[in-house]
Coordinates of C-alpha atoms in Angstrom, one line a residue:
X24 CA 92.2 98.1 88.7
X25 CA 89.9 101.0 89.6
X26 CA 89.2 100.9 93.3
X27 CA 87.6 104.3 93.7
X28 CA 85.8 106.7 91.4
X29 CA 84.9 110.1 92.9
X30 CA 83.4 113.4 91.6
X31 CA 85.9 116.1 92.6
X32 CA 84.0 119.1 91.1
X33 CA 81.7 119.9 88.2
X34 CA 83.3 118.1 85.2
X35 CA 86.3 116.6 87.1
X36 CA 86.5 113.1 88.6
X37 CA 89.3 111.2 90.2
X38 CA 90.2 107.5 89.8
X39 CA 92.2 105.5 92.3
X40 CA 94.1 102.6 90.7
X41 CA 95.6 99.6 92.5
X42 CA 97.2 96.4 91.2
X43 CA 94.6 93.6 91.2
X44 CA 97.1 91.4 93.2
X45 CA 97.6 94.2 95.8
X46 CA 101.3 94.5 94.9
X47 CA 103.5 97.6 94.8
X48 CA 103.2 100.1 91.9
X49 CA 106.3 101.6 90.3
X50 CA 107.9 104.5 92.1
X51 CA 107.3 108.1 90.9
X52 CA 108.0 111.7 91.9
X53 CA 105.8 114.8 91.9
X54 CA 105.1 116.0 88.4
X55 CA 104.9 112.6 86.9
X56 CA 102.2 111.4 84.5
X57 CA 101.2 108.0 83.1
X58 CA 99.7 106.7 79.9
X59 CA 96.3 105.1 80.3
X60 CA 95.0 102.7 77.6
X61 CA 91.3 103.6 77.4
X62 CA 90.3 101.6 74.3
X63 CA 91.9 100.0 71.2
X64 CA 94.1 102.8 69.8
X65 CA 93.0 105.3 72.4
X66 CA 95.8 106.3 74.9
X67 CA 95.8 109.4 77.0
X68 CA 98.2 110.9 79.6
X69 CA 97.0 111.9 83.1
X70 CA 99.0 113.4 85.9
X71 CA 99.5 111.4 89.1
X72 CA 98.0 113.5 92.0
X73 CA 98.3 111.1 94.9
X74 CA 101.1 110.6 97.5
X75 CA 104.4 109.3 95.8
X76 CA 105.2 107.5 99.1
X77 CA 102.1 105.4 98.7
X78 CA 103.2 102.5 96.5
X79 CA 99.8 100.8 96.5
X80 CA 97.5 103.5 95.2
X81 CA 97.7 105.9 92.3
X82 CA 95.2 108.7 91.9
X83 CA 94.4 110.5 88.6
X84 CA 92.3 113.6 88.2
X85 CA 90.5 113.9 84.9
X86 CA 88.6 116.8 83.3
X87 CA 85.7 116.0 81.0
X88 CA 86.2 117.8 77.7
X89 CA 83.0 117.5 75.6
X90 CA 84.6 118.9 72.4
X91 CA 87.9 117.1 72.9
X92 CA 89.4 114.0 71.2
X93 CA 87.2 111.5 73.0
X94 CA 89.5 110.3 75.8
X95 CA 87.9 112.0 78.7
X96 CA 84.3 111.2 77.5
X97 CA 85.4 107.6 77.4
X98 CA 86.6 107.7 80.9
X99 CA 83.5 109.4 82.2
X100 CA 81.1 107.1 80.3
X101 CA 82.9 103.8 80.4
X102 CA 85.2 103.4 83.4
X103 CA 83.7 102.4 86.8
X104 CA 84.8 100.8 90.0
X105 CA 86.5 97.4 89.7
X106 CA 87.3 97.9 86.0
X107 CA 90.7 96.8 84.9
X108 CA 92.8 99.4 83.0
X109 CA 96.2 99.2 81.4
X110 CA 98.6 101.9 82.7
X111 CA 102.1 102.7 81.6
X112 CA 105.2 103.4 83.6
X113 CA 105.4 106.9 85.2
X114 CA 107.2 109.6 83.1
X115 CA 108.3 113.0 84.4
X116 CA 109.2 116.1 82.4
X117 CA 107.8 118.4 85.1
X118 CA 110.0 117.3 88.0
X119 CA 110.2 119.3 91.2
X120 CA 113.7 120.6 91.6
X121 CA 115.1 121.4 95.1
X122 CA 114.6 125.0 96.2
X123 CA 114.3 127.0 99.4
X124 CA 111.0 128.5 98.2
X125 CA 108.4 127.8 95.5
X126 CA 105.5 129.6 93.8
X127 CA 102.9 127.3 92.2
X128 CA 100.4 128.6 89.7
X129 CA 97.5 126.3 88.6
X130 CA 94.6 126.8 86.3
X131 CA 91.7 124.4 86.2
X132 CA 92.7 120.8 85.9
X133 CA 96.3 122.0 86.0
X134 CA 96.0 121.6 89.8
X135 CA 96.6 117.8 89.4
X136 CA 100.4 117.7 89.1
X137 CA 100.7 120.5 91.6
X138 CA 99.0 118.6 94.5
X139 CA 101.9 116.2 95.2
X140 CA 104.4 119.1 94.7
X141 CA 102.9 121.2 97.5
X142 CA 102.7 118.2 99.7
X143 CA 106.4 117.5 99.1
X144 CA 107.3 121.1 99.6
X145 CA 105.5 121.1 102.9
X146 CA 107.2 118.0 104.2
X147 CA 110.6 119.4 103.2
X148 CA 110.1 122.6 105.1
X149 CA 110.3 124.8 102.0
X150 CA 108.4 128.1 101.8
X151 CA 105.7 128.0 99.2
X152 CA 102.5 129.5 97.9
X153 CA 99.8 128.4 95.5
X154 CA 97.7 130.6 93.2
X155 CA 94.8 128.5 91.9
X156 CA 92.3 129.7 89.4
X157 CA 89.2 128.3 87.7
X158 CA 86.0 129.3 86.0
X159 CA 83.9 129.0 89.1
X160 CA 84.3 127.5 92.6
X161 CA 82.1 124.6 91.7
X162 CA 84.4 123.7 88.8
X163 CA 87.6 123.8 90.9
X164 CA 88.7 120.3 92.0
X165 CA 90.3 119.3 95.3
X166 CA 89.4 122.5 97.2
X167 CA 88.7 120.5 100.4
X168 CA 92.1 118.9 100.2
X169 CA 93.8 122.2 99.7
X170 CA 92.0 123.9 102.7
X171 CA 94.3 122.3 105.2
X172 CA 97.2 124.5 103.9
X173 CA 95.4 127.7 105.0
X174 CA 96.6 131.0 103.6
X175 CA 99.4 129.5 101.6
X176 CA 96.7 128.7 99.0
X177 CA 94.9 131.5 97.2
X178 CA 91.8 130.3 95.4
X179 CA 90.5 132.6 92.6
X180 CA 87.2 131.6 90.9
X181 CA 87.0 133.8 87.8
X182 CA 83.2 134.4 88.2
X183 CA 83.9 135.9 91.6
X184 CA 87.3 137.6 91.4
X185 CA 88.3 137.8 87.8
X186 CA 91.6 136.6 86.4
X187 CA 94.6 135.5 88.5
X188 CA 96.8 138.4 89.8
X189 CA 100.1 137.0 88.6
X190 CA 101.9 140.2 89.6
X191 CA 101.1 139.5 93.2
X192 CA 103.1 136.3 93.3
X193 CA 105.6 136.6 90.4
X194 CA 107.0 140.2 90.9
X195 CA 109.9 140.7 93.2
X196 CA 110.7 137.0 93.6
X197 CA 113.7 135.9 95.7
X198 CA 116.5 134.7 93.5
X199 CA 116.2 131.0 94.7
X200 CA 112.5 130.7 94.0
X201 CA 111.2 127.9 91.7
X202 CA 108.0 128.7 89.8
X203 CA 105.9 125.8 88.6
X204 CA 102.8 126.5 86.5
X205 CA 100.2 124.2 84.9
X206 CA 97.0 125.0 83.1
X207 CA 95.6 126.4 79.9
X208 CA 97.9 127.9 77.3
X209 CA 96.9 131.6 77.9
X210 CA 97.7 131.3 81.6
X211 CA 101.1 129.7 80.8
X212 CA 101.9 132.4 78.3
X213 CA 101.0 135.1 80.8
X214 CA 103.2 133.5 83.4
X215 CA 106.1 133.2 80.9
X216 CA 105.7 136.9 80.0
X217 CA 105.8 137.9 83.6
X218 CA 108.9 135.8 84.2
X219 CA 110.7 137.0 81.1
X220 CA 113.6 138.6 83.0
X221 CA 114.2 135.8 85.4
X222 CA 117.2 133.6 85.2
X223 CA 117.0 130.5 82.9
X224 CA 115.6 127.5 84.7
X225 CA 113.4 129.5 87.1
X226 CA 110.2 128.7 85.4
X227 CA 108.8 125.1 84.9
X228 CA 105.6 124.5 83.0
X229 CA 103.4 121.5 82.1
X230 CA 101.2 121.7 79.1
X231 CA 98.2 119.5 78.4
X232 CA 97.7 120.8 74.9
X233 CA 100.3 121.2 72.1
X234 CA 101.9 124.6 71.4
X235 CA 100.7 126.2 68.2
X236 CA 103.3 126.6 65.5
X237 CA 103.2 128.8 62.4
X238 CA 106.5 127.5 61.0
X239 CA 106.6 126.2 57.5
X240 CA 107.7 122.6 56.9
X241 CA 110.3 121.5 54.4
X242 CA 111.6 118.1 53.4
X243 CA 114.8 116.8 55.0
X244 CA 116.6 113.5 55.5
X245 CA 116.8 111.5 58.7
X246 CA 119.4 108.8 59.5
X247 CA 118.3 106.2 62.1
X248 CA 121.8 105.2 63.1
X249 CA 120.9 102.2 65.3
X250 CA 118.7 100.8 62.5
X251 CA 120.9 101.6 59.6
X252 CA 118.1 103.3 57.7
X253 CA 118.1 106.7 56.0
X254 CA 114.9 108.2 54.7
X255 CA 113.3 111.4 53.6
X256 CA 110.7 113.2 55.7
X257 CA 108.3 115.2 53.4
X258 CA 106.6 118.4 54.6
X259 CA 103.3 116.6 55.4
X260 CA 104.8 113.7 57.3
X261 CA 106.5 113.4 60.7
X262 CA 109.8 111.7 61.6
X263 CA 107.7 109.2 63.5
X264 CA 105.5 108.5 60.5
X265 CA 108.6 107.9 58.4
X266 CA 110.2 105.7 61.1
X267 CA 107.1 103.5 61.2
X268 CA 107.0 103.2 57.4
X269 CA 110.6 102.2 57.4
X270 CA 110.2 99.5 60.1
X271 CA 112.1 101.5 62.7
X272 CA 110.6 100.8 66.1
X273 CA 109.9 103.9 68.2
X274 CA 107.9 104.5 71.3
X275 CA 105.0 107.0 71.1
X276 CA 101.7 107.8 72.7
X277 CA 100.2 111.2 72.0
X278 CA 101.6 112.1 68.5
X279 CA 101.2 115.8 69.3
X280 CA 104.4 116.6 71.3
X281 CA 102.9 116.7 74.8
X282 CA 103.7 113.4 76.5
X283 CA 107.4 112.8 75.9
X284 CA 107.0 109.1 74.9
X285 CA 108.9 109.5 71.6
X286 CA 111.9 111.5 73.0
X287 CA 114.9 110.4 70.9
X288 CA 118.6 111.2 71.2
X289 CA 119.8 113.6 68.5
X290 CA 123.4 112.8 67.5
X291 CA 123.8 115.0 64.4
X292 CA 122.1 118.0 62.8
X293 CA 120.0 120.7 64.4
X294 CA 116.3 120.2 65.3
X295 CA 113.4 122.7 65.1
X296 CA 111.7 121.8 68.3
X297 CA 107.9 121.9 68.1
X298 CA 107.1 120.0 71.3
X299 CA 105.4 121.2 74.5
X300 CA 107.6 119.1 76.8
X301 CA 111.2 120.3 76.7
X302 CA 112.2 123.6 78.4
X303 CA 113.9 126.3 76.4
X304 CA 117.3 125.3 77.8
X305 CA 116.7 121.6 77.0
X306 CA 115.7 122.5 73.4
X307 CA 118.8 124.7 73.0
X308 CA 121.0 121.8 74.0
X309 CA 120.1 120.0 70.8
X310 CA 120.7 116.5 72.2
X311 CA 117.2 115.1 71.8
X312 CA 113.9 115.8 70.2
X313 CA 110.3 114.6 70.0
X314 CA 110.0 112.8 66.7
X315 CA 106.2 113.1 66.5
X316 CA 106.3 116.8 65.9
X317 CA 109.8 118.2 65.7
X318 CA 111.7 118.6 62.4
X319 CA 115.1 119.7 61.0
X320 CA 116.0 123.3 61.4
X321 CA 115.6 125.3 58.2
X322 CA 118.8 124.8 56.2
X323 CA 119.7 121.6 58.0
X324 CA 119.5 118.8 55.4
X325 CA 120.0 115.8 57.7
X326 CA 119.2 114.7 61.3
X327 CA 121.0 111.8 62.7
X328 CA 119.0 110.0 65.5
X329 CA 120.0 107.2 67.8
X330 CA 117.1 105.0 66.8

């Protein structure tokens, strides 16, 4: 149930959710997100940005996207205090790993998963800084909340100060520094370019939109081992599409490779990963894939899945 709805900035609102019976909510850790069922057939993922130690209240931060797919418009126009909403279990592909020091980089609504991360880092005694950018100060959510951290937080409205100075926080990093970035794709690409020579696993990113891919698609076969079904995946269909047509039950939510709902163990063959969830190291391991977007590697005729 929505117990609080608040405007956090121009175009961003927060919703506080509690169980109608006042009971405890499932546990979660910084970086987690949940599926929110907005309407029949309309499911969207939003990062939890409250205190993980508070098992009675979840807070979501939501950006209004006028030219989006309709989810945020529905939230802004239809959801109000005391409304009942269906929410899934927390999932986390952006978990905060233990480190002595952290650098956080957030752009726009990308601040939402970062908020519980910096709170946790502060409580743990780790060194950390946050570089937070947005179009304008009025569009940047949770500034009042961030003010208590003082000069650990650098706020950069683009209309006042230009683009984020990534070199100031990413060059000459100590070896044991974890870098966590969330925001629009150009920002994440710029961070990844700046971090190109850092050890594997140093950079962690969360994407709200799917990566673009220019790869051609070819037909391949897929064996759903647990279901005893083998089928062909044509160029214009996904593994998930084919699974549903064959009566193979699979979890899914976004169908664009950003939420992680359809992650499936890969037990044979090699996948061409097209998701925006798994890290480069996780993709290289070739032990799972997101069946809504990923395919067989070119030249691999068969994928075997534990599904």
